[in-house]
């Protein structure tokens, strides 16, 4: 959804934000006279990760023309409240524009926002003139930026690969699936003969509201899905010890269908809290996915697909 008429006229919530990365605190008054692109994000969200190359490209291309990109980090999971984790993610992902830490969702609420990711484009007078929720519409968004800057030229060319490669929407048959009981759906009692879009755990798991934590080594999660990509948000134990795991597809090592975070044998390690890309097939297909953790203490949060 997007709009070209003002839906909000105040960025004053930025004035109350005490913690910024990549910048000294910016106030609404200091930003007056600049065009501001507000990017609502949380670093483990695959939908935001797929927009990042475009936001980063706009920040670089139009910085000297009067555009300020402000990333507003609004955490979805507990580990995303931790400043060191967000600081590490910004460095790792190449987020070099100003980022405000919105752990209390003050900026989020001031915009009446409901989505990750969300973009709000603010004119030089502090009025919101355009917004877009979710992925896509990149050319429309950039044209809105150009209009407010008084620029008329070709839009940027972005090579969005790896984690940022757009989902194969035409063949995607499996949706985001949370593991914790707060929003979890599709879980069944046994991993045997799973139907499409159903999943099960084996081993000693404690399922909590936000995630499931493995109490003893050897636990696994099995999921029958239909997509090109399978991702899973994972976190190591609180003590920080890495957790080794193996992935199987239809009972065999993934081979060429392995994701960025495992090898062809399906071997990987959870060493930081983030999204792990575990499967990237050459084309979408229905598969039985199984991940087995060789060490205890790992937390599983949400499956996402592409």
Short mmCIF file of C-alpha atoms in Angstrom, two decimals:
data_model
loop_
_atom_site.label_atom_id
_atom_site.label_comp_id
_atom_site.label_asym_id
_atom_site.label_seq_id
_atom_site.Cartn_x
_atom_site.Cartn_y
_atom_site.Cartn_z
CA UNK A 1 0.00 0.00 0.00
CA UNK A 2 1.33 3.45 -0.83
CA UNK A 3 0.09 7.00 -0.75
CA UNK A 4 1.11 10.31 -2.27
CA UNK A 5 -0.77 12.56 0.15
CA UNK A 6 0.26 13.48 3.71
CA UNK A 7 -0.75 10.94 6.33
CA UNK A 8 1.31 12.34 9.19
CA UNK A 9 3.18 15.59 9.74
CA UNK A 10 5.50 15.11 12.70
CA UNK A 11 8.82 13.35 13.27
CA UNK A 12 9.05 14.68 16.82
CA UNK A 13 9.29 11.12 18.20
CA UNK A 14 12.90 11.17 16.96
CA UNK A 15 13.59 13.92 19.52
CA UNK A 16 12.92 11.47 22.36
CA UNK A 17 15.15 8.70 20.99
CA UNK A 18 18.27 8.51 23.19
CA UNK A 19 20.31 5.90 21.28
CA UNK A 20 21.55 6.27 17.71
CA UNK A 21 24.06 4.34 15.62
CA UNK A 22 26.17 5.82 12.81
CA UNK A 23 25.16 9.35 13.79
CA UNK A 24 24.71 11.84 16.57
CA UNK A 25 21.02 12.13 17.56
CA UNK A 26 18.93 13.81 14.86
CA UNK A 27 15.90 15.91 15.74
CA UNK A 28 12.86 16.76 13.68
CA UNK A 29 13.99 20.39 13.54
CA UNK A 30 17.48 19.45 12.35
CA UNK A 31 15.93 17.36 9.59
CA UNK A 32 13.64 20.13 8.40
CA UNK A 33 14.74 21.24 4.96
CA UNK A 34 15.88 17.72 4.06
CA UNK A 35 13.91 14.90 2.47
CA UNK A 36 13.85 12.02 4.96
CA UNK A 37 13.28 8.34 4.20
CA UNK A 38 12.28 6.55 7.41
CA UNK A 39 12.94 2.80 7.20
CA UNK A 40 11.23 0.68 9.89
CA UNK A 41 13.20 -2.56 10.31
CA UNK A 42 14.35 -5.38 12.54
CA UNK A 43 17.51 -7.18 11.60
CA UNK A 44 16.36 -10.83 11.54
CA UNK A 45 13.38 -10.10 9.24
CA UNK A 46 13.79 -11.66 5.79
CA UNK A 47 11.31 -9.21 4.26
CA UNK A 48 13.46 -6.30 5.38
CA UNK A 49 16.70 -8.02 4.36
CA UNK A 50 15.36 -8.26 0.82
CA UNK A 51 14.73 -4.49 0.73
CA UNK A 52 18.09 -3.47 2.19
CA UNK A 53 20.10 -3.26 -1.08
CA UNK A 54 17.60 -0.72 -2.42
CA UNK A 55 17.51 1.42 0.72
CA UNK A 56 21.31 1.36 0.90
CA UNK A 57 21.56 2.35 -2.78
CA UNK A 58 19.14 5.27 -2.34
CA UNK A 59 21.05 6.50 0.73
CA UNK A 60 24.29 6.52 -1.25
CA UNK A 61 22.96 7.97 -4.50
CA UNK A 62 20.88 10.81 -3.08
CA UNK A 63 22.83 11.73 0.06
CA UNK A 64 24.42 14.76 -1.59
CA UNK A 65 21.08 15.79 -3.15
CA UNK A 66 19.33 16.33 0.18
CA UNK A 67 18.09 12.85 1.19
CA UNK A 68 18.59 11.53 4.72
CA UNK A 69 17.81 7.86 5.33
CA UNK A 70 16.94 7.11 8.96
CA UNK A 71 16.66 3.46 9.93
CA UNK A 72 14.32 2.88 12.87
CA UNK A 73 15.17 -0.47 14.47
CA UNK A 74 12.05 -1.89 16.14
CA UNK A 75 12.85 -5.33 17.61
CA UNK A 76 10.58 -8.30 17.02
CA UNK A 77 12.42 -10.78 19.25
CA UNK A 78 14.08 -10.45 22.63
CA UNK A 79 17.64 -10.72 21.30
CA UNK A 80 16.98 -7.79 18.96
CA UNK A 81 16.53 -5.53 22.00
CA UNK A 82 20.23 -5.93 22.79
CA UNK A 83 22.24 -2.98 21.48
CA UNK A 84 25.41 -5.00 20.84
CA UNK A 85 23.46 -7.38 18.59
CA UNK A 86 21.99 -4.51 16.57
CA UNK A 87 25.35 -2.76 16.35
CA UNK A 88 26.95 -5.98 15.08
CA UNK A 89 24.16 -6.50 12.53
CA UNK A 90 24.49 -2.97 11.14
CA UNK A 91 28.20 -3.51 10.56
CA UNK A 92 27.76 -7.01 9.14
CA UNK A 93 24.97 -5.95 6.76
CA UNK A 94 26.58 -2.70 5.65
CA UNK A 95 23.97 -0.36 7.15
CA UNK A 96 25.95 2.89 7.25
CA UNK A 97 23.15 5.46 7.42
CA UNK A 98 21.79 6.79 10.76
CA UNK A 99 19.89 4.24 12.84
CA UNK A 100 17.71 5.04 15.84
CA UNK A 101 17.09 2.32 18.43
CA UNK A 102 13.32 2.19 18.99
CA UNK A 103 13.09 -0.54 21.64
CA UNK A 104 10.02 1.08 23.22
CA UNK A 105 8.33 1.53 19.80
CA UNK A 106 7.88 5.28 20.29
CA UNK A 107 8.62 6.12 16.65
CA UNK A 108 6.64 3.08 15.47
CA UNK A 109 3.57 4.23 17.43
CA UNK A 110 3.92 7.87 16.38
CA UNK A 111 3.58 6.69 12.77
CA UNK A 112 0.72 4.30 13.65
CA UNK A 113 2.87 1.66 11.97
CA UNK A 114 1.96 -2.03 11.90
CA UNK A 115 4.54 -3.62 9.60
CA UNK A 116 8.13 -4.79 9.10
CA UNK A 117 9.46 -3.38 6.87
CA UNK A 118 7.80 -0.01 6.30
CA UNK A 119 9.02 3.09 4.46
CA UNK A 120 7.81 6.63 5.14
CA UNK A 121 8.98 9.48 2.91
CA UNK A 122 8.96 12.91 4.58
CA UNK A 123 9.22 16.19 2.66
CA UNK A 124 11.35 19.21 3.56
CA UNK A 125 8.53 20.63 5.69
CA UNK A 126 8.26 17.51 7.84
CA UNK A 127 5.12 16.10 6.21
CA UNK A 128 4.84 12.45 5.19
CA UNK A 129 4.14 12.34 1.47
CA UNK A 130 4.47 8.65 0.64
CA UNK A 131 4.57 5.31 2.40
CA UNK A 132 5.02 1.69 1.43
CA UNK A 133 4.69 -1.47 3.50
CA UNK A 134 6.56 -4.69 2.77
CA UNK A 135 8.75 -5.59 -0.16
CA UNK A 136 8.64 -4.46 -3.78
CA UNK A 137 7.47 -1.24 -5.46
CA UNK A 138 11.09 -0.11 -5.57
CA UNK A 139 10.76 2.00 -8.71
CA UNK A 140 7.63 3.71 -7.38
CA UNK A 141 9.40 4.50 -4.12
CA UNK A 142 12.49 5.87 -5.85
CA UNK A 143 10.35 8.01 -8.17
CA UNK A 144 8.68 9.47 -5.05
CA UNK A 145 12.13 10.26 -3.63
CA UNK A 146 13.16 11.92 -6.89
CA UNK A 147 9.99 13.97 -7.01
CA UNK A 148 10.61 15.45 -3.56
CA UNK A 149 14.26 16.09 -4.38
CA UNK A 150 13.48 17.65 -7.76
CA UNK A 151 15.43 14.94 -9.61
CA UNK A 152 14.47 13.26 -12.88
CA UNK A 153 16.79 10.47 -13.96
CA UNK A 154 17.05 6.72 -14.34
CA UNK A 155 16.45 4.72 -11.18
CA UNK A 156 19.30 2.81 -9.55
CA UNK A 157 20.33 -0.64 -10.72
CA UNK A 158 20.53 -3.02 -7.79
CA UNK A 159 22.05 -6.48 -7.78
CA UNK A 160 20.03 -8.14 -5.01
CA UNK A 161 21.42 -11.63 -4.51
CA UNK A 162 22.25 -13.89 -1.60
CA UNK A 163 20.03 -13.20 1.40
CA UNK A 164 18.51 -10.26 -0.46
CA UNK A 165 17.30 -12.16 -3.54
CA UNK A 166 13.59 -11.59 -4.06
CA UNK A 167 11.27 -14.43 -3.16
CA UNK A 168 9.92 -16.65 -5.94
CA UNK A 169 6.38 -15.46 -5.24
CA UNK A 170 4.79 -17.34 -8.15
CA UNK A 171 5.78 -20.74 -6.75
CA UNK A 172 5.82 -20.03 -3.01
CA UNK A 173 3.34 -22.30 -1.20
CA UNK A 174 4.55 -22.05 2.40
CA UNK A 175 4.23 -18.98 4.60
CA UNK A 176 6.06 -17.57 7.61
CA UNK A 177 5.72 -20.00 10.52
CA UNK A 178 6.49 -19.17 14.16
CA UNK A 179 7.85 -21.83 16.51
CA UNK A 180 6.81 -20.33 19.86
CA UNK A 181 3.28 -20.96 21.12
CA UNK A 182 2.39 -17.25 21.01
CA UNK A 183 1.96 -17.25 17.23
CA UNK A 184 2.80 -20.81 16.28
CA UNK A 185 0.67 -22.70 13.75
CA UNK A 186 0.97 -25.96 11.84
CA UNK A 187 2.70 -28.01 14.53
CA UNK A 188 1.76 -31.69 14.83
CA UNK A 189 2.79 -34.36 17.30
CA UNK A 190 4.93 -36.59 15.07
CA UNK A 191 7.39 -35.92 12.22
CA UNK A 192 6.24 -39.09 10.44
CA UNK A 193 4.19 -38.54 7.25
CA UNK A 194 3.98 -34.76 7.55
CA UNK A 195 1.48 -32.99 5.33
CA UNK A 196 2.52 -29.85 3.45
CA UNK A 197 3.06 -26.83 5.74
CA UNK A 198 3.11 -28.93 8.90
CA UNK A 199 6.05 -29.39 11.23
CA UNK A 200 7.07 -31.28 14.36
CA UNK A 201 9.81 -31.39 16.94
CA UNK A 202 11.68 -34.43 18.25
CA UNK A 203 13.72 -34.51 21.42
CA UNK A 204 13.66 -32.50 24.63
CA UNK A 205 12.24 -29.10 23.65
CA UNK A 206 10.62 -26.46 25.86
CA UNK A 207 8.21 -24.46 23.72
CA UNK A 208 7.89 -20.92 25.08
CA UNK A 209 5.82 -17.97 23.89
CA UNK A 210 8.45 -16.51 21.57
CA UNK A 211 10.64 -19.51 20.75
CA UNK A 212 11.44 -23.14 21.47
CA UNK A 213 14.62 -23.98 23.39
CA UNK A 214 16.39 -27.33 23.16
CA UNK A 215 17.19 -28.80 26.57
CA UNK A 216 19.33 -31.76 25.47
CA UNK A 217 21.55 -32.51 22.48
CA UNK A 218 20.09 -34.40 19.54
CA UNK A 219 16.78 -32.58 19.18
CA UNK A 220 15.40 -31.89 15.74
CA UNK A 221 12.70 -29.96 13.86
CA UNK A 222 11.09 -31.38 10.72
CA UNK A 223 9.06 -29.25 8.28
CA UNK A 224 7.37 -30.13 4.99
CA UNK A 225 7.45 -27.02 2.79
CA UNK A 226 7.12 -25.82 -0.80
CA UNK A 227 9.45 -22.94 -1.64
CA UNK A 228 12.81 -22.14 -3.19
CA UNK A 229 14.34 -20.93 0.09
CA UNK A 230 13.98 -21.96 3.71
CA UNK A 231 15.31 -19.70 6.47
CA UNK A 232 15.21 -20.12 10.24
CA UNK A 233 15.86 -17.51 12.93
CA UNK A 234 18.09 -19.10 15.57
CA UNK A 235 20.04 -18.03 18.64
CA UNK A 236 22.84 -19.80 20.53
CA UNK A 237 22.57 -20.50 24.26
CA UNK A 238 22.63 -17.54 26.63
CA UNK A 239 26.23 -18.40 27.53
CA UNK A 240 27.14 -17.83 23.87
CA UNK A 241 28.58 -21.28 23.12
CA UNK A 242 28.17 -22.21 19.42
CA UNK A 243 25.76 -25.00 18.50
CA UNK A 244 26.51 -27.38 15.63
CA UNK A 245 23.71 -28.74 13.46
CA UNK A 246 23.03 -30.80 10.37
CA UNK A 247 20.32 -30.37 7.73
CA UNK A 248 18.68 -33.06 5.58
CA UNK A 249 16.34 -32.66 2.62
CA UNK A 250 14.16 -35.70 1.98
CA UNK A 251 16.46 -37.63 4.30
CA UNK A 252 19.68 -36.78 2.44
CA UNK A 253 22.33 -34.04 2.62
CA UNK A 254 21.19 -30.99 0.61
CA UNK A 255 24.05 -30.95 -1.91
CA UNK A 256 23.63 -28.06 -4.35
CA UNK A 257 20.39 -27.05 -2.61
CA UNK A 258 22.23 -25.87 0.50
CA UNK A 259 21.72 -22.33 1.76
CA UNK A 260 24.36 -19.73 2.51
CA UNK A 261 24.77 -20.85 6.13
CA UNK A 262 25.47 -24.55 5.55
CA UNK A 263 27.69 -26.61 3.28
CA UNK A 264 26.74 -29.33 0.79
CA UNK A 265 26.79 -31.91 3.59
CA UNK A 266 24.23 -29.85 5.50
CA UNK A 267 26.63 -28.86 8.27
CA UNK A 268 26.37 -25.52 10.01
CA UNK A 269 26.83 -23.66 13.29
CA UNK A 270 24.62 -21.29 15.27
CA UNK A 271 27.09 -18.76 16.65
CA UNK A 272 25.03 -15.56 16.83
CA UNK A 273 21.32 -14.66 17.02
CA UNK A 274 20.08 -13.98 13.47
CA UNK A 275 18.34 -15.44 10.45
CA UNK A 276 20.08 -18.45 8.89
CA UNK A 277 19.50 -19.36 5.23
CA UNK A 278 19.46 -23.15 5.24
CA UNK A 279 17.96 -24.09 1.86
CA UNK A 280 18.19 -22.44 -1.55
CA UNK A 281 16.93 -24.68 -4.33
CA UNK A 282 17.39 -24.00 -8.01
CA UNK A 283 13.61 -23.96 -8.27
CA UNK A 284 10.77 -24.23 -5.79
CA UNK A 285 9.74 -27.76 -4.87
CA UNK A 286 8.02 -29.62 -2.08
CA UNK A 287 10.60 -31.06 0.30
CA UNK A 288 10.90 -32.58 3.74
CA UNK A 289 13.36 -30.48 5.76
CA UNK A 290 15.00 -31.72 8.96
CA UNK A 291 17.48 -29.91 11.19
CA UNK A 292 19.19 -31.72 14.06
CA UNK A 293 21.17 -29.86 16.72
CA UNK A 294 24.20 -31.59 18.16
CA UNK A 295 24.41 -29.37 21.25
CA UNK A 296 21.77 -28.15 23.72
CA UNK A 297 20.58 -24.61 24.41
CA UNK A 298 19.73 -23.42 20.90
CA UNK A 299 16.57 -21.34 20.42
CA UNK A 300 14.37 -21.50 17.30
CA UNK A 301 12.06 -18.58 16.55
CA UNK A 302 10.51 -18.51 13.08
CA UNK A 303 10.72 -20.18 9.67
CA UNK A 304 10.56 -17.92 6.64
CA UNK A 305 10.52 -18.83 2.95
CA UNK A 306 11.27 -17.38 -0.44
#
